[in-house]
């Protein structure tokens, strides 16, 4: 999958939207933007918190298969999703993944977690990487390769991220993480460049060809994803994973193309989930 074509707004048949929010505001916004809502279903609720709660309820009632953030704060939507009684939690930790189409890389990259888990523990990273592996598989990768990033490629107690990387690789060997090939710790150059890895004497199935980059923490992942977007002209799609359904968590800075790409990816994930069920 590549996102390079110039996408414009329009009816592309990717999703059947259910618009949840104050109906008058939705209709006024559509009119100002020159968008014909046609026969789109509108669920009228008074405010943003009620919108989040109602949208989650529609999913729980199997009336919707994807959630997409609209004009409300992220914490309002996530609060409704993670609610113990009425939310969409599973036994997996919820995490976020960016799919990045980088012009200088030969395939789409998944970067995780860059938006939800601030300082993930080793146990958190198990779920984060498993969520990303499941995402890559749903997009057609049979055995996705995971590069576990750190500042260096050697294991040292002075850098906890390297200990986590080594533990995750051993956990994958023991079947605690399934469906992917893991290697780490890998510095970013060794992860992306086979030549850089060979120069340092690293023998790896992952180096130079990862499908997934696992960041050591949110700050590193967020900086990396935005760096690729604004310095490398990468296109991106964002997805929240680990809930009952895929969640599209858009930013106000996202382009129309990025939003459409996120819808397309979410539709593929929902389709894979439907087949599994």
C-alpha positions in Angstrom: 0.0 0.0 0.0 1.3 3.5 -0.9 -0.2 6.9 -0.2 1.6 9.0 -2.8 -1.3 9.8 -5.1 -2.9 13.2 -4.7 -6.1 12.4 -2.9 -8.9 14.9 -2.7 -12.2 15.0 -0.7 -15.0 13.0 -2.1 -17.2 9.9 -1.9 -14.7 7.1 -2.2 -16.8 4.3 -0.8 -14.3 3.5 1.9 -16.7 3.9 4.8 -20.4 4.3 5.6 -20.3 7.2 8.1 -22.5 7.6 11.2 -22.1 11.2 12.3 -22.5 11.6 16.1 -22.8 15.0 17.6 -25.1 18.1 17.8 -27.1 17.7 14.5 -27.4 21.4 13.9 -23.7 22.0 14.2 -22.9 19.1 11.9 -25.3 20.3 9.3 -24.0 23.9 9.5 -20.4 22.7 9.3 -21.2 20.6 6.2 -23.0 23.5 4.6 -20.0 25.8 5.2 -17.6 23.3 3.7 -19.9 22.7 0.7 -20.4 19.0 1.6 -23.6 17.2 0.7 -24.4 14.8 3.6 -26.9 13.0 1.5 -28.5 10.1 3.4 -25.7 10.0 6.0 -27.1 8.9 9.4 -26.8 11.6 12.1 -27.1 10.7 15.8 -28.1 13.9 17.6 -26.4 14.4 21.0 -25.8 17.6 23.0 -22.0 17.8 23.3 -18.6 16.3 22.7 -18.5 14.0 25.8 -22.0 12.7 24.9 -20.7 12.2 21.3 -17.8 10.0 22.5 -20.1 7.9 24.8 -22.7 7.4 22.1 -20.2 6.4 19.5 -18.7 3.8 21.8 -22.2 2.6 22.6 -22.9 2.1 18.8 -19.8 0.0 18.6 -20.8 -2.1 21.6 -24.2 -2.7 20.0 -22.4 -3.9 16.8 -23.9 -0.9 14.8 -20.4 0.3 13.9 -17.0 -1.3 13.2 -14.6 1.7 13.4 -14.4 4.8 15.6 -13.0 8.0 14.1 -12.2 11.1 16.2 -14.0 14.2 15.0 -14.1 17.7 16.5 -13.5 16.7 20.1 -10.5 16.4 22.4 -8.6 13.2 22.3 -8.9 12.6 26.0 -12.7 12.8 25.7 -12.8 10.0 23.2 -10.1 7.9 24.9 -11.9 8.3 28.2 -15.0 6.7 26.7 -13.0 3.9 25.0 -11.1 2.9 28.2 -14.1 3.0 30.5 -14.2 -0.2 32.5 -18.0 -0.6 32.4 -19.0 0.9 29.1 -15.8 1.1 27.1 -14.1 -1.0 24.4 -11.2 -2.4 26.3 -9.8 -5.9 25.8 -7.2 -7.9 27.7 -4.6 -6.0 25.5 -3.1 -2.7 26.4 -4.3 0.0 24.1 -1.5 1.5 21.9 -1.1 3.7 18.8 0.6 3.1 15.5 1.6 5.4 12.6 1.8 3.9 9.1 4.4 6.0 7.3 4.9 6.0 3.6 8.5 7.3 3.4 9.7 8.3 -0.1 13.3 7.1 0.8 12.2 3.7 2.2 11.1 0.7 0.1 7.9 -0.1 1.9 5.4 1.2 4.4 6.7 1.5 8.0 4.7 1.1 11.2 6.0 3.2 14.0 4.7 2.5 17.5 3.9 3.9 20.1 4.1 7.6 19.4 0.8 8.9 20.9 -0.6 6.9 23.9 1.9 5.1 26.2 4.3 7.7 27.5 6.9 5.5 29.3 5.9 1.9 28.6 7.1 -0.9 30.8 8.4 -4.2 29.4 5.0 -5.7 29.8 3.4 -2.8 28.1 5.8 -3.2 25.1 4.7 -6.8 24.7 1.2 -5.6 24.0 2.4 -2.7 21.9 4.5 -4.8 19.6 1.8 -7.6 19.4 -0.8 -4.9 18.4 1.6 -3.7 15.7 2.3 -7.2 14.4 -1.4 -7.9 14.2 -1.9 -4.7 12.3 0.9 -5.5 9.8 -0.6 -9.0 9.2 -4.0 -7.6 8.6 -2.4 -5.4 5.9 -0.9 -8.4 4.1 2.5 -8.9 5.8 2.8 -12.7 6.5 5.7 -12.5 9.0 6.4 -8.8 9.8 9.9 -7.8 10.9 10.2 -5.7 14.1 13.2 -3.5 14.8 13.3 -2.6 18.5 15.0 0.8 18.6 17.5 2.1 21.1 20.5 4.5 21.0 22.9 1.6 20.6 22.9 -1.9 19.3 24.5 -3.5 22.4 22.8 -4.6 25.6 23.8 -2.5 28.7 22.2 -2.0 32.1 22.9 1.7 31.8 20.3 1.9 29.0 17.0 0.2 30.1 15.7 0.3 26.5 18.4 -2.1 25.5 17.4 -4.5 28.3 13.8 -4.3 27.2 14.8 -5.1 23.6 16.8 -8.1 24.6 13.9 -9.4 26.8 11.3 -8.9 24.0 13.5 -10.9 21.6 13.7 -13.8 24.1 10.0 -13.6 24.8 9.3 -13.9 21.0 11.5 -17.0 21.0 9.4 -18.5 23.8 6.1 -17.7 22.1 5.0 -14.8 24.3 5.0 -12.6 21.2 3.6 -14.3 18.1 3.5 -13.7 14.4 6.7 -11.6 13.8 10.5 -11.6 13.7 12.0 -9.4 16.3 15.5 -8.1 16.7 17.0 -5.5 19.0 18.4 -3.4 20.4 19.1 -1.7 17.1 20.1 1.9 16.6 18.1 3.6 14.0 20.8 3.5 11.3 21.3 -0.2 11.9 17.6 -0.9 11.7 17.0 1.0 8.4 20.3 0.4 6.6 21.7 -3.1 5.9 25.0 -1.6 5.1 25.2 0.2 8.4 24.5 -3.0 10.2 27.1 -5.0 8.3 29.7 -2.3 8.9 29.1 -2.8 12.7 29.2 -6.6 12.3 25.5 -7.1 13.0 23.9 -10.2 11.6 20.2 -9.8 11.5 17.1 -10.8 9.5 15.5 -7.5 10.4 18.3 -4.9 9.8 17.7 -3.0 6.6 14.2 -4.4 6.1 11.9 -3.8 9.1 8.1 -3.5 8.8 7.7 -2.2 12.3 9.9 0.2 14.4 9.2 -0.1 18.1 10.2 3.1 19.9 11.6 3.0 23.4 9.1 5.6 24.6 6.5 8.0 23.3 8.8 11.0 23.0 11.2 9.1 20.7 8.4 7.6 18.6 6.6 11.0 18.3 9.7 12.8 17.3 10.6 10.1 14.7 7.1 10.1 13.1 6.9 13.9 12.9 10.5 14.1 11.6 9.6 11.7 8.8 6.5 13.7 8.0 8.0 17.2 8.0 11.6 16.5 6.9 11.2 13.4 4.7 7.8 14.3 3.2 6.3 11.1 4.4 2.6 10.4 4.3 1.1 8.9 7.4 -2.0 7.2 8.8 -2.7 6.9 12.5 -4.5 4.1 14.3 -5.3 3.2 17.9 -5.0 -0.6 18.5 -5.9 -3.0 21.2 -9.5 -1.9 21.6 -12.5 -4.0 20.3 -12.4 -2.0 17.0 -9.8 0.1 15.2 -9.8 3.8 16.3 -8.8 6.6 13.9 -7.1 9.3 16.0 -6.7 12.2 13.8 -4.8 15.5 14.5 -5.9 18.9 13.5 -2.7 19.2 11.5 -3.5 16.0 9.4 -4.0 16.5 5.7 -7.1 15.2 3.9 -4.9 12.5 2.3 -3.7 11.4 5.7 -7.3 11.2 7.0 -8.4 9.2 3.9 -5.4 6.9 4.3 -6.4 6.3 7.9 -9.9 5.4 6.9 -8.6 2.9 4.3 -6.2 1.3 6.8 -9.0 1.1 9.4 -11.3 -0.5 6.9 -8.7 -3.2 6.2 -8.2 -3.9 9.9 -12.0 -4.1 10.4 -12.3 -6.5 7.5 -9.5 -8.7 8.9 -11.3 -8.7 12.3 -14.6 -9.6 10.7 -12.9 -12.6 8.9 -11.3 -13.7 12.2 -14.7 -13.6 13.9 
